[in-house]
Amino acid sequence: MADESTNALLRALPKIDEVLQRVQLPETVESTLPPDVVTHAAREEVDALRTRILGGEVVSAPELDPARVAQGVLLRVLSFARTSLRPVVNATGVVIHTNIGRSPLAPQAIEAVAQAARSYSTLEYSMERMARGSRHDHCEALLCALTGAEAAIAVNNNAAAVLMVLSEFAAGREAVVSRGELVEIGGSFRVPDIMEASGARMVEVGTTNKTHPEDYERAIGPGTALLLKVHTSNYRIVGFSESVAGAQLAKIAAAENARRAQTGQRERLLVYEDLGSGSLVPPLRERPDAEPTVRTALERACDLVSFSGDKLLGGPQAGVIVGRKDLIARLKKNPLARAMRLDKMSLAALEATLRLYLDDSAYKTVPTLRMLNEPHDTVRERAERLARLLQERIPDESARFDVVDTTARAGGGSLPLEELPSCAVQVEFLRGDANACEAFLIRRCKVPVIPRVQKEHVLFDARTLQDGEAEIVAASMARYFERG
Ligand SMILES: *Cc1c(COP(=O)(O)O)cnc(C)c1O
């Protein structure tokens, strides 16, 4: 809907050459940067203006000046010198924060990643046979020992794991799932969409809040391949609600399989649970029933269980599938296993993380588990230390710093109802304000600090702060008050 004024603005857009003539690169950059990179940046800059105009914005004449646009190009080019993927300080109190990378790795896992990156490795080489091996071998024995499974495979992430299981066992057939479990997780993972992509026919049973065993029984026919159970993660219906436990699904499947055996149908009905987070040990040591472990889910007689590597497990991005040996063997042969395989660095990190679970030190050595289980007093001491650092560096007339009790969260859809008692430093502004301070901490600092903002206060939750980060927070805050 380009009207007169829009067209006039579009005509006023500077030509790429006009802009390029006015870009003044610092000498150090000019001699080394490929000219195509600068031209590309100029196009992007002009395109951004065009998009704004087409969106109906009234862009002012000075903004269309070639010299001004050239400055934007310069900023774009110089931004390549800074990395885009940067460390941040997580002061949100959300332990498994998907936007900022979920689980930090344990030192042992980091060392394993560096080693795998640095040298050649036995990635797909068997020392025993002195010949080609399988990358699936490195973690399988550990995963089986830690979950009680017969077999295991790890792929790129849990979304890939779900897609793989559904397409191997239910493509062109039916998968039965409760309406209460047709959830969307973190925007881009929707159970109905994944089912569609897999080629499985989704058969919905029950209602949003209640699904009964009979609902599943009625839906099962000769074309039913599997019963899918999905952990609802960050979504929970509390109150008048009911779902069917994995154990009950296993019973229903067993009855159906007995019938199929009698009628000579060879395909067995499978039970598969997407656990989401999936934990190898009770994630909260003092509340062992808060979330069933992978072992428990399998013992309740699921045929297959899948879960993420970087949620409660505290490892790298990965999706782990554990369960019956014959089924895992089929998955290993599925072309998707190749397309969605783990790379050597993630594999190294996963193996190293799993090894930490071989004794009960995992609660101390796996950062995610440690943060979830750290005693309130330890968190308070960290908050008190941060408050002292801030008070030392920032004048009393600028702000007040108080240690307050807060509630931290597991995040990542894990343990959605659990409130973790935590402690934060609360900033009361005598100069400046919370929103401007938050913007400064995130946009203007080399290592962005992500706080929580509550009304007019900024809060730094100490449960998710790592070693050495209190100093970064204090230095960034000192800079905020020095500037403004
Ligand atoms: C997080 C989650 C997924 C997706 O796992 P990724 O490892 O992020 O791909 C799938 N299902 C459930 C229930 C989840 O909670």
Coordinates of C-alpha atoms and ligand atoms in Angstrom, one line a residue:
M1 CA 0.0 0.0 0.0
A2 CA 2.6 2.5 -1.1
D3 CA 1.1 6.0 -1.2
E4 CA 2.5 9.3 -2.4
S5 CA 4.7 10.1 0.6
T6 CA 6.0 6.5 0.9
N7 CA 7.0 6.6 -2.8
A8 CA 8.7 9.9 -2.3
L9 CA 10.7 8.5 0.6
L10 CA 11.6 5.4 -1.4
R11 CA 12.9 7.6 -4.2
A12 CA 15.0 9.5 -1.7
L13 CA 16.9 6.4 -0.5
P14 CA 20.6 6.9 -1.3
K15 CA 22.3 4.8 -3.9
I16 CA 24.7 2.1 -2.7
D17 CA 27.6 3.8 -4.5
E18 CA 26.8 7.2 -2.9
V19 CA 26.9 5.5 0.5
L20 CA 30.1 3.6 -0.2
Q21 CA 32.0 6.7 -1.3
R22 CA 31.3 8.2 2.2
V23 CA 32.3 5.2 4.3
Q24 CA 35.5 6.0 6.1
L25 CA 37.1 2.9 7.4
P26 CA 39.9 3.1 10.0
E27 CA 43.2 2.4 8.2
T28 CA 43.8 -0.8 10.1
V29 CA 40.6 -2.2 8.8
E30 CA 40.6 -0.7 5.3
S31 CA 43.7 -2.6 4.1
T32 CA 42.4 -6.0 5.2
L33 CA 38.7 -6.0 4.8
P34 CA 37.3 -7.5 1.5
P35 CA 35.4 -4.8 -0.4
D36 CA 32.4 -7.1 -0.8
V37 CA 31.9 -7.2 2.9
V38 CA 31.5 -3.4 3.0
T39 CA 29.2 -3.4 0.0
H40 CA 27.1 -6.0 1.7
A41 CA 26.9 -3.9 4.8
A42 CA 25.8 -0.9 2.7
R43 CA 23.0 -2.9 1.1
E44 CA 21.8 -4.1 4.5
E45 CA 21.8 -0.6 5.8
V46 CA 19.8 0.8 2.9
D47 CA 17.5 -2.3 3.0
A48 CA 16.8 -1.6 6.6
L49 CA 15.7 1.9 5.8
R50 CA 13.5 0.7 2.9
T51 CA 11.8 -1.8 5.2
R52 CA 11.0 0.9 7.7
I53 CA 9.6 3.1 5.0
L54 CA 7.5 0.3 3.6
G55 CA 6.3 -0.4 7.1
G56 CA 4.7 3.1 7.1
E57 CA 7.4 4.9 9.1
V58 CA 8.1 8.5 8.3
V59 CA 11.8 8.5 8.0
S60 CA 13.3 12.0 8.3
A61 CA 15.5 13.6 5.6
P62 CA 18.7 13.6 7.6
E63 CA 18.4 9.9 8.1
L64 CA 18.4 9.4 4.4
D65 CA 21.6 11.5 4.0
P66 CA 24.3 9.3 2.4
A67 CA 26.9 10.4 5.0
R68 CA 24.6 9.4 7.8
V69 CA 23.8 6.0 6.2
A70 CA 27.6 5.6 5.7
Q71 CA 28.0 5.9 9.5
G72 CA 25.5 3.0 10.0
V73 CA 27.6 1.0 7.5
L74 CA 30.7 1.7 9.5
L75 CA 29.1 0.5 12.7
R76 CA 28.0 -2.7 10.9
V77 CA 31.5 -3.4 9.6
L78 CA 33.1 -2.7 12.9
S79 CA 30.7 -4.9 14.7
F80 CA 32.3 -7.9 12.9
A81 CA 35.4 -7.3 15.0
R82 CA 33.4 -8.1 18.1
T83 CA 32.0 -11.5 18.7
S84 CA 28.2 -11.7 18.6
L85 CA 28.0 -14.9 20.8
R86 CA 29.3 -13.7 24.1
P87 CA 29.4 -14.7 27.7
V88 CA 26.7 -13.1 29.9
V89 CA 26.3 -13.0 33.6
N90 CA 23.0 -14.7 34.6
A91 CA 21.7 -12.8 37.6
T92 CA 18.1 -13.8 36.8
G93 CA 17.8 -16.7 39.3
V94 CA 16.6 -18.9 36.4
V95 CA 19.0 -21.8 36.4
I96 CA 18.2 -23.4 33.0
H97 CA 17.6 -20.3 31.0
T98 CA 17.1 -21.2 27.3
N99 CA 17.8 -17.8 25.9
I100 CA 21.2 -17.6 27.4
G101 CA 22.4 -21.1 26.8
R102 CA 20.7 -23.4 29.4
S103 CA 23.4 -25.3 31.3
P104 CA 27.0 -24.2 31.8
L105 CA 29.3 -27.2 31.5
A106 CA 31.4 -28.7 34.3
P107 CA 35.2 -28.1 34.0
Q108 CA 35.7 -31.8 33.2
A109 CA 33.3 -31.4 30.2
I110 CA 34.9 -28.2 29.1
E111 CA 38.3 -29.9 29.1
A112 CA 36.9 -32.8 27.1
V113 CA 35.5 -30.4 24.5
A114 CA 38.8 -28.6 24.2
Q115 CA 40.6 -31.9 23.8
A116 CA 38.2 -33.2 21.1
A117 CA 38.5 -29.9 19.3
R118 CA 42.3 -29.8 19.4
S119 CA 43.2 -33.2 18.2
Y120 CA 42.1 -36.2 16.1
S121 CA 40.1 -38.6 18.2
T122 CA 38.5 -42.1 18.3
L123 CA 35.2 -40.5 17.2
E124 CA 34.4 -43.3 14.7
Y125 CA 37.4 -45.5 15.3
S126 CA 37.5 -48.6 17.3
M127 CA 40.8 -49.1 19.1
E128 CA 39.8 -52.7 19.8
R129 CA 39.2 -53.7 16.2
M130 CA 41.7 -51.2 14.8
A131 CA 39.1 -50.2 12.3
R132 CA 36.0 -48.1 11.8
G133 CA 33.9 -47.8 14.9
S134 CA 30.7 -46.0 15.8
R135 CA 30.2 -42.6 17.4
H136 CA 27.3 -44.1 19.2
D137 CA 29.6 -46.3 21.3
H138 CA 31.1 -43.6 23.4
C139 CA 28.1 -42.8 25.6
E140 CA 25.9 -45.9 25.3
A141 CA 27.4 -48.0 28.1
L142 CA 27.3 -45.1 30.5
L143 CA 23.8 -44.2 29.6
C144 CA 22.7 -47.8 30.1
A145 CA 24.4 -48.0 33.5
L146 CA 22.9 -44.7 34.7
T147 CA 19.3 -45.4 33.5
G148 CA 19.0 -49.2 33.6
A149 CA 18.2 -49.2 29.9
E150 CA 19.2 -52.0 27.5
A151 CA 20.4 -49.5 24.9
A152 CA 20.8 -45.8 24.2
I153 CA 21.5 -43.3 21.4
A154 CA 22.3 -39.6 21.6
V155 CA 21.4 -37.2 18.9
N156 CA 21.5 -33.4 18.3
N157 CA 18.7 -32.4 20.7
N158 CA 15.5 -33.8 22.2
A159 CA 13.3 -32.3 19.5
A160 CA 15.3 -34.4 17.0
A161 CA 14.9 -37.4 19.3
V162 CA 11.1 -37.0 19.3
L163 CA 11.0 -36.6 15.5
M164 CA 13.2 -39.7 15.1
V165 CA 11.2 -42.0 17.3
L166 CA 7.9 -40.9 15.7
S167 CA 9.2 -41.3 12.2
E168 CA 10.8 -44.6 12.8
F169 CA 7.9 -46.3 14.6
A170 CA 4.8 -44.4 13.7
A171 CA 5.2 -42.9 10.2
G172 CA 2.0 -43.7 8.2
R173 CA 0.5 -45.2 11.3
E174 CA -1.3 -43.8 14.4
A175 CA 0.2 -42.3 17.5
V176 CA -2.2 -41.7 20.4
V177 CA -1.6 -38.7 22.6
S178 CA -3.6 -37.0 25.3
R179 CA -5.1 -33.5 24.5
G180 CA -3.6 -32.4 27.8
E181 CA -0.1 -33.1 26.5
L182 CA -0.3 -31.3 23.1
V183 CA 1.9 -28.6 24.3
E184 CA 4.2 -26.0 22.9
I185 CA 7.5 -25.7 24.5
G186 CA 9.6 -22.5 24.1
G187 CA 8.0 -21.3 20.9
S188 CA 9.4 -23.5 18.2
F189 CA 8.6 -27.0 19.6
R190 CA 5.0 -27.9 19.2
V191 CA 4.0 -31.5 19.7
P192 CA 1.3 -31.5 16.9
D193 CA 3.8 -30.0 14.5
I194 CA 6.6 -32.5 15.3
M195 CA 4.0 -35.3 14.9
E196 CA 3.0 -34.0 11.5
A197 CA 6.6 -33.6 10.3
S198 CA 7.3 -37.2 11.3
G199 CA 4.5 -38.5 9.1
A200 CA 2.7 -40.1 12.1
R201 CA -1.1 -39.7 12.3
M202 CA -2.0 -38.0 15.5
V203 CA -4.9 -39.4 17.4
E204 CA -5.9 -37.0 20.2
V205 CA -7.7 -38.5 23.2
G206 CA -9.3 -37.0 26.3
T207 CA -9.8 -33.3 27.0
T208 CA -7.4 -30.5 27.9
N209 CA -7.7 -31.1 31.6
K210 CA -8.7 -34.8 31.9
T211 CA -7.7 -37.9 30.1
H212 CA -8.6 -41.4 31.4
P213 CA -7.3 -44.9 30.6
E214 CA -10.5 -45.7 28.7
D215 CA -9.8 -42.8 26.4
Y216 CA -6.6 -44.5 25.2
E217 CA -8.2 -47.9 25.1
R218 CA -11.1 -46.7 22.9
A219 CA -8.6 -45.0 20.5
I220 CA -6.4 -48.1 19.9
G221 CA -6.9 -50.0 16.7
P222 CA -4.9 -52.3 14.5
G223 CA -3.2 -49.2 12.9
T224 CA -2.0 -47.8 16.2
A225 CA 1.8 -47.8 16.4
L226 CA 2.5 -46.1 19.7
L227 CA 1.2 -44.4 22.8
L228 CA 3.0 -41.1 23.2
K229 CA 3.3 -39.5 26.6
V230 CA 4.7 -35.9 26.7
H231 CA 6.0 -34.1 29.8
T232 CA 4.0 -30.9 29.8
S233 CA 7.1 -29.0 31.1
N234 CA 6.4 -25.3 31.7
Y235 CA 2.7 -25.8 31.4
R236 CA 0.7 -27.4 34.1
I237 CA -3.1 -27.6 34.7
V238 CA -3.5 -27.5 38.4
G239 CA -6.8 -28.5 40.1
F240 CA -9.5 -30.4 38.3
S241 CA -7.1 -32.4 36.1
E242 CA -6.1 -36.0 35.5
S243 CA -3.6 -37.7 33.2
V244 CA -2.7 -41.3 32.7
A245 CA 0.6 -42.4 34.2
G246 CA 3.2 -44.2 32.1
A247 CA 2.7 -47.4 34.2
Q248 CA -1.0 -47.4 33.2
L249 CA -0.1 -46.8 29.6
A250 CA 2.2 -49.8 29.8
K251 CA -0.6 -52.0 31.1
I252 CA -3.0 -50.8 28.3
A253 CA -0.3 -51.6 25.7
A254 CA 0.4 -55.0 27.3
A255 CA -3.3 -56.0 27.0
E256 CA -3.4 -54.8 23.4
N257 CA -0.2 -56.7 22.6
A258 CA -1.7 -59.9 24.1
R259 CA -4.7 -59.4 21.7
R260 CA -2.4 -58.8 18.8
A261 CA -0.4 -61.9 19.5
Q262 CA -3.6 -64.0 19.5
T263 CA -4.8 -62.5 16.2
G264 CA -1.3 -62.9 14.6
Q265 CA -0.6 -59.2 14.2
R266 CA 3.2 -58.9 14.4
E267 CA 3.6 -55.1 15.1
R268 CA 3.7 -54.4 18.8
L269 CA 2.1 -51.3 20.3
L270 CA 4.9 -49.3 21.9
V271 CA 4.8 -46.8 24.7
Y272 CA 7.2 -43.8 24.4
E273 CA 7.6 -41.0 26.8
D274 CA 9.2 -37.6 26.0
L275 CA 10.4 -36.7 29.4
G276 CA 11.6 -33.2 28.4
S277 CA 14.2 -32.5 31.0
G278 CA 14.9 -36.0 32.2
S279 CA 17.2 -36.3 35.1
L280 CA 19.6 -39.1 36.1
V281 CA 19.3 -38.4 39.8
P282 CA 16.5 -36.6 41.7
P283 CA 17.2 -33.0 40.6
L284 CA 16.3 -31.7 44.1
R285 CA 18.2 -33.7 46.6
E286 CA 15.9 -32.8 49.5
R287 CA 12.7 -33.4 47.5
P288 CA 13.4 -36.7 45.8
D289 CA 9.8 -37.0 44.6
A290 CA 9.7 -33.7 42.8
E291 CA 10.4 -35.3 39.4
P292 CA 10.8 -39.0 38.4
T293 CA 14.2 -39.9 37.1
V294 CA 14.8 -41.5 33.7
R295 CA 15.3 -44.8 35.4
T296 CA 11.9 -44.6 37.1
A297 CA 10.2 -43.6 33.9
L298 CA 11.8 -46.7 32.2
E299 CA 11.0 -49.0 35.0
R300 CA 7.3 -48.0 34.7
A301 CA 7.7 -50.0 31.6
C302 CA 8.1 -47.5 28.8
D303 CA 9.6 -49.0 25.7
L304 CA 11.5 -45.8 25.0
V305 CA 12.2 -42.6 26.8
S306 CA 13.9 -39.4 25.5
F307 CA 15.2 -36.3 27.2
S308 CA 17.4 -33.3 26.7
G309 CA 21.2 -33.2 27.4
D310 CA 21.3 -29.5 28.5
K311 CA 18.4 -29.2 30.9
L312 CA 18.4 -31.0 34.3
L313 CA 21.2 -33.3 33.1
G314 CA 23.5 -30.2 33.0
G315 CA 25.4 -31.3 29.9
P316 CA 25.7 -30.1 26.2
Q317 CA 22.8 -29.7 23.8
A318 CA 21.8 -33.2 23.0
G319 CA 18.8 -35.5 22.9
V320 CA 19.1 -38.9 24.5
I321 CA 16.9 -41.9 23.7
V322 CA 17.0 -44.9 26.0
G323 CA 15.1 -48.1 26.0
R324 CA 14.7 -51.5 24.4
K325 CA 17.7 -52.8 22.4
D326 CA 15.8 -53.9 19.3
L327 CA 14.1 -50.5 19.0
I328 CA 17.4 -48.5 19.6
A329 CA 19.0 -50.7 16.9
R330 CA 16.3 -49.6 14.5
L331 CA 16.9 -46.0 15.4
K332 CA 20.6 -46.3 14.8
K333 CA 19.9 -47.3 11.2
N334 CA 17.4 -44.5 10.6
P335 CA 18.8 -41.9 8.1
L336 CA 17.7 -39.2 10.6
A337 CA 20.2 -40.6 13.0
R338 CA 22.9 -39.5 10.5
A339 CA 21.3 -36.2 9.8
M340 CA 20.8 -35.3 13.4
R341 CA 24.0 -36.9 14.9
L342 CA 25.9 -35.3 17.7
D343 CA 29.2 -33.6 16.7
K344 CA 32.5 -34.6 18.4
M345 CA 32.6 -31.7 20.8
S346 CA 29.1 -32.3 22.1
L347 CA 29.8 -36.0 22.3
A348 CA 32.9 -35.3 24.4
A349 CA 31.0 -33.0 26.7
L350 CA 28.1 -35.5 27.1
E351 CA 30.5 -38.4 27.9
A352 CA 32.4 -36.3 30.5
T353 CA 29.2 -35.0 32.1
L354 CA 27.7 -38.6 32.3
R355 CA 30.9 -39.8 34.0
L356 CA 30.3 -37.2 36.8
Y357 CA 27.1 -39.1 37.7
L358 CA 29.1 -42.3 38.5
D359 CA 29.3 -41.1 42.1
D360 CA 27.2 -38.8 44.2
S361 CA 29.5 -35.9 43.7
A362 CA 27.3 -34.9 40.7
Y363 CA 25.4 -32.6 43.0
K364 CA 28.6 -30.6 43.4
T365 CA 30.4 -31.0 40.1
V366 CA 27.6 -30.5 37.6
P367 CA 26.9 -26.8 37.7
T368 CA 23.2 -27.0 37.0
L369 CA 22.6 -29.6 39.8
R370 CA 24.8 -27.6 42.1
M371 CA 22.9 -24.3 41.5
L372 CA 19.5 -26.2 42.0
N373 CA 20.7 -27.7 45.3
E374 CA 22.9 -25.1 46.9
P375 CA 21.8 -24.4 50.5
H376 CA 20.0 -21.1 51.0
D377 CA 22.8 -19.9 53.4
T378 CA 25.5 -20.4 50.8
V379 CA 23.5 -18.4 48.3
R380 CA 23.0 -15.7 51.0
E381 CA 26.7 -15.5 51.6
R382 CA 27.3 -14.9 47.9
A383 CA 24.6 -12.2 47.8
E384 CA 26.2 -10.5 50.9
R385 CA 29.6 -10.6 49.3
L386 CA 28.2 -8.9 46.2
A387 CA 26.4 -6.3 48.3
R388 CA 29.8 -5.5 50.0
L389 CA 31.6 -5.2 46.7
L390 CA 28.9 -2.8 45.4
Q391 CA 28.9 -0.7 48.5
E392 CA 32.7 -0.4 48.4
R393 CA 32.6 0.8 44.8
I394 CA 29.5 2.9 44.6
P395 CA 28.9 6.1 46.7
D396 CA 26.1 6.1 49.2
E397 CA 24.4 9.0 47.4
S398 CA 23.9 6.9 44.3
A399 CA 22.1 3.8 45.5
R400 CA 21.3 1.5 48.3
F401 CA 22.1 -2.2 48.2
D402 CA 20.1 -4.6 50.3
V403 CA 20.2 -8.4 50.5
V404 CA 16.7 -9.7 50.1
D405 CA 15.0 -13.2 50.0
T406 CA 13.8 -14.1 46.5
T407 CA 12.5 -17.2 44.6
A408 CA 14.7 -18.7 42.0
R409 CA 13.4 -21.2 39.4
A410 CA 14.7 -24.2 37.6
G411 CA 13.6 -22.9 34.2
G412 CA 13.7 -24.6 30.8
G413 CA 10.3 -26.1 31.6
S414 CA 11.9 -28.2 34.3
L415 CA 10.3 -28.4 37.8
P416 CA 7.8 -25.7 36.9
L417 CA 6.0 -25.7 40.3
E418 CA 9.2 -25.7 42.4
E419 CA 10.2 -22.5 44.1
L420 CA 13.8 -22.4 45.1
P421 CA 14.4 -20.2 48.1
S422 CA 17.2 -17.8 47.0
C423 CA 18.8 -14.4 47.8
A424 CA 19.5 -11.3 45.7
V425 CA 21.0 -7.9 46.0
Q426 CA 18.3 -5.4 45.5
V427 CA 19.3 -2.0 44.2
E428 CA 17.4 1.0 45.2
F429 CA 18.2 4.0 43.0
L430 CA 18.9 7.4 44.4
R431 CA 20.4 8.4 41.0
G432 CA 19.4 6.9 37.7
D433 CA 16.6 4.3 37.5
A434 CA 16.0 0.5 37.1
N435 CA 15.1 0.5 33.5
A436 CA 18.0 2.7 32.3
C437 CA 20.4 0.6 34.5
E438 CA 19.1 -2.7 33.0
A439 CA 19.6 -1.3 29.5
F440 CA 23.1 -0.2 30.4
L441 CA 24.1 -3.5 31.9
I442 CA 22.8 -5.5 28.9
R443 CA 23.7 -3.2 26.0
R444 CA 26.7 -1.2 27.1
C445 CA 28.9 -3.8 28.9
K446 CA 31.4 -6.1 27.3
V447 CA 30.0 -8.9 29.3
P448 CA 26.3 -8.2 29.6
V449 CA 24.8 -8.7 33.0
I450 CA 21.2 -9.9 32.9
P451 CA 19.4 -8.9 36.1
R452 CA 15.8 -9.2 37.2
V453 CA 13.8 -5.9 37.3
Q454 CA 11.0 -5.7 39.8
K455 CA 9.0 -2.4 39.9
E456 CA 11.7 0.3 40.4
H457 CA 14.4 -2.1 41.6
V458 CA 17.1 -4.0 39.9
L459 CA 17.8 -7.4 41.5
F460 CA 20.9 -9.6 41.1
D461 CA 19.9 -13.2 42.1
A462 CA 22.9 -14.9 43.7
R463 CA 21.8 -18.5 43.0
T464 CA 22.8 -18.3 39.3
L465 CA 26.0 -16.3 39.8
Q466 CA 29.3 -18.2 39.0
D467 CA 32.7 -17.7 40.5
G468 CA 34.2 -14.4 39.7
E469 CA 31.0 -12.9 38.4
A470 CA 30.2 -10.7 41.5
E471 CA 33.3 -8.7 40.5
I472 CA 31.9 -8.2 37.0
V473 CA 28.5 -7.1 38.3
A474 CA 30.2 -4.6 40.7
A475 CA 32.4 -3.2 38.0
S476 CA 29.6 -2.8 35.6
M477 CA 27.4 -1.1 38.2
A478 CA 30.2 1.3 39.1
R479 CA 30.5 2.3 35.5
Y480 CA 26.8 2.9 35.3
F481 CA 26.9 5.4 38.1
E482 CA 30.1 7.0 36.9
R483 CA 28.6 7.8 33.6
G484 CA 25.2 9.0 34.6
Ligands
LIG1 C1 12.6 -29.1 26.1 C2 11.7 -30.1 25.6 C3 11.8 -30.6 24.3 C4 12.9 -30.1 23.4 O1 14.1 -30.5 23.8 P1 15.4 -29.8 23.1 O2 16.6 -30.5 23.7 O3 15.4 -28.4 23.5 O4 15.3 -30.0 21.7 C5 10.9 -31.6 23.9 N1 10.0 -32.0 24.7 C6 9.8 -31.6 26.0 C7 8.7 -32.1 26.8 C8 10.7 -30.6 26.5 O5 10.5 -30.1 27.7

